[in-house]
């Protein structure tokens, strides 16, 4: 405990020094002797936050690498784990970056190299190249799953449950796609939890909300499947070892308190599914760093194989039963999102100035072309969603916008929208206010500085200048530039609604659950936020059995699709918390369908 604290304080100091000096990397201590071992520390800017890397040396060899990283579980953390192990095992810094986690990989490599230099070691001696894993030129399986994110892993697990052999083809160096960085919020009417919170709900209400949220342009058949099978899908995930918190909440843009929070967020799903799949080594093969390039049909028109590239070399995966497309959306592909931007956001240029919340490399829309080349119909590509909860510049999401007990304020400190509105309504209102706004909460939402908001604690966010706190409303106003009188008035109108003094406010906000509580005392918190490109609702047209359809509405034999690569489920605006439900519900259907003889 004592050591841990000392380490934390020391690394806080390092970060303060880095900030003060404005350096990309900063060597802090050299040669702190610890018996025969020598420890060198170096702080670098990683993906989510600065990271201090300690390298422990003995007799001129790397014996351990330790970090205080705040990188995303399953992405940056995974890269650090894999690369540190390889560096120690091979005594080298010449490790290849993990595809999809390059920022973290380079940061780690740079910091370890700096430590070796500081130790007076010749870094030229730490350049051994590790041979790359070779794949066979051809794999024969029953089900091929293209994309190892949420929908792909669910489909693979469902196919395994149906008795099939599966190959997962994933272009990144790890599994999880954008799902692994997601909040993992899952909508389902759930009497067990909702009754306890006094929330009335039903499949019919969920269906109506999903259609209303999608502006009625969703495929009603697909919405029926999603809403009627969401709870069953959640229980299926529980069967895979994922646990959900006891209370439901409203996910931002979720329109109703039926959002389930999984422990571990999106990473929780990926970790549980990976664990399940790894238990079947004879039936499941995972090919990472392998990019699908083409779907192959036989003479009858059935999709029977996937052609891919691994380290520039061709690999063919033959699938005797079926192929599932699960390659995710295209929210991070600036070129594609501009090309298709003729819908809700047509007045806005969706260039790189608008950040993306997604895993950049995963969400490039590769699967659209692959499926279209195989005859699939692509629908509703102009339906692009912006999310109000992006961090300025990076788009990284935190837990601030979702849940209850927070208000959205313009830079002057005034409320301007019903926080429970749909995401397109929220983002349009934010742009009207200039594009940046504050989310304000207090100790009710964040009981202590140690409360975790996604990757960072609230205390760390404050330390890094990503959030501000004030014991009083006036102190918070002073730190954020909001007008203290307006800030107080905004909190008062919110409090009037949640305490029942007024039924609704000028924006239509009403008390939604017994968890809505007034903000009456500090500490108060604020974080700046911007809209960020988040989800692409259009994609491959499917039917209720997740079969891929051509332009005439005929199923393409052997081809299935699930998750964000598909279109039709969400209409023009996805309801918050329906993305993961989509991944699980249709991933299961696609995997089981592809495994059928
Ligand atoms: C930050 C964030 C938070 C979110 N929070 C929530 C939430 O709380 N609740 C909710 O309902 N929704 C949420 N969403 C949306 C939801 O997470 C996504 O819609 C969903 O996870 C997409 O899953 P997927 O499997 O379809 O795609 P992904 O998880 O992106 O997986 C696609 C995979 O395919 C791989 N791939 C792509 N092309 C190829 C190729 N050519 N060859 C091989 N592999 C390829 C990618 O690398 C990736 O691993 C969130 C999204 C983000 C980005």
XYZ file of C-alpha atoms and ligand atoms in Angstrom, residues 146-152 169-172 174 176-186 251 290-293 326-329 357-359 361-363 366-367 370 397 454 534-535 562-565 574-581 583, ligand 1:
111
model
C -14.577 -11.584 -40.728
C -13.856 -9.120 -37.905
C -13.046 -9.998 -34.311
C -14.930 -7.174 -32.575
C -18.091 -7.631 -30.517
C -20.370 -8.985 -33.246
C -17.641 -11.268 -34.621
C -10.112 -13.144 -39.293
C -9.032 -9.900 -37.585
C -6.939 -7.168 -39.154
C -5.696 -5.656 -35.883
C -5.799 -7.966 -30.926
C -12.225 -6.344 -29.705
C -12.477 -3.683 -32.431
C -14.432 -0.629 -31.326
C -16.447 -2.788 -28.944
C -13.501 -3.043 -26.568
C -13.378 0.756 -26.086
C -17.151 1.084 -25.805
C -19.057 1.788 -22.625
C -20.746 -1.593 -22.925
C -24.158 -0.116 -22.004
C -26.920 -2.540 -23.024
C -27.438 5.857 -21.531
C -4.982 -10.598 -41.131
C -7.030 -8.353 -43.406
C -9.908 -9.799 -45.414
C -9.750 -8.600 -49.019
C -18.672 -8.404 -38.671
C -16.253 -5.674 -39.704
C -17.879 -2.768 -37.849
C -18.706 0.736 -39.044
C -14.949 8.192 -30.557
C -13.993 4.939 -32.249
C -10.995 2.716 -32.462
C -8.105 1.484 -37.350
C -11.091 -0.774 -36.675
C -13.855 1.521 -37.911
C -13.750 -2.296 -45.141
C -16.617 -4.773 -44.970
C -16.204 -6.684 -49.605
C -15.325 9.104 -24.383
C -13.802 5.008 -18.116
C -19.603 7.819 -33.199
C -21.677 5.360 -35.177
C -24.076 -8.609 -37.803
C -23.205 -5.493 -35.831
C -22.319 -2.036 -37.049
C -21.477 -3.223 -40.574
C -29.203 4.915 -33.075
C -30.651 4.892 -29.595
C -27.852 4.896 -26.988
C -27.402 1.386 -25.594
C -28.864 -0.334 -28.674
C -25.469 -0.833 -30.362
C -24.221 -3.521 -28.025
C -27.663 -5.128 -27.886
C -24.064 -6.858 -31.601
C -16.317 4.825 -27.466
C -17.553 4.063 -27.803
C -18.492 3.821 -26.819
C -19.641 3.107 -27.127
N -20.503 2.818 -26.124
C -21.604 2.091 -26.404
C -22.480 1.706 -25.357
O -22.237 1.965 -24.169
N -23.604 1.006 -25.696
C -23.899 0.680 -26.988
O -24.925 0.076 -27.226
N -23.057 1.007 -27.993
C -21.914 1.680 -27.728
N -21.054 1.982 -28.731
C -21.320 1.441 -30.070
C -20.942 -0.025 -30.118
O -19.884 -0.251 -29.230
C -20.525 -0.443 -31.522
O -21.544 -0.151 -32.425
C -20.255 -1.935 -31.565
O -19.355 -2.295 -30.546
C -19.705 -2.348 -32.912
O -19.356 -3.700 -32.839
P -18.928 -4.468 -34.143
O -18.506 -5.819 -33.729
O -19.962 -4.331 -35.166
O -17.651 -3.652 -34.655
P -16.204 -3.587 -33.990
O -16.239 -3.873 -32.552
O -15.574 -2.327 -34.432
O -15.460 -4.814 -34.661
C -15.158 -4.843 -36.033
C -13.866 -5.612 -36.183
O -13.638 -5.920 -37.545
C -12.259 -5.733 -37.827
N -12.106 -5.533 -39.266
C -12.526 -4.479 -40.001
N -12.210 -4.665 -41.296
C -11.584 -5.864 -41.382
C -11.018 -6.604 -42.448
N -11.014 -6.143 -43.705
N -10.460 -7.800 -42.179
C -10.429 -8.282 -40.913
N -10.934 -7.609 -39.861
C -11.510 -6.425 -40.098
C -11.908 -4.511 -37.003
O -10.529 -4.380 -36.820
C -12.659 -4.800 -35.717
O -11.900 -5.552 -34.819
C -19.881 2.661 -28.453
C -18.937 2.900 -29.444
C -17.773 3.578 -29.122
C -16.766 3.797 -30.192
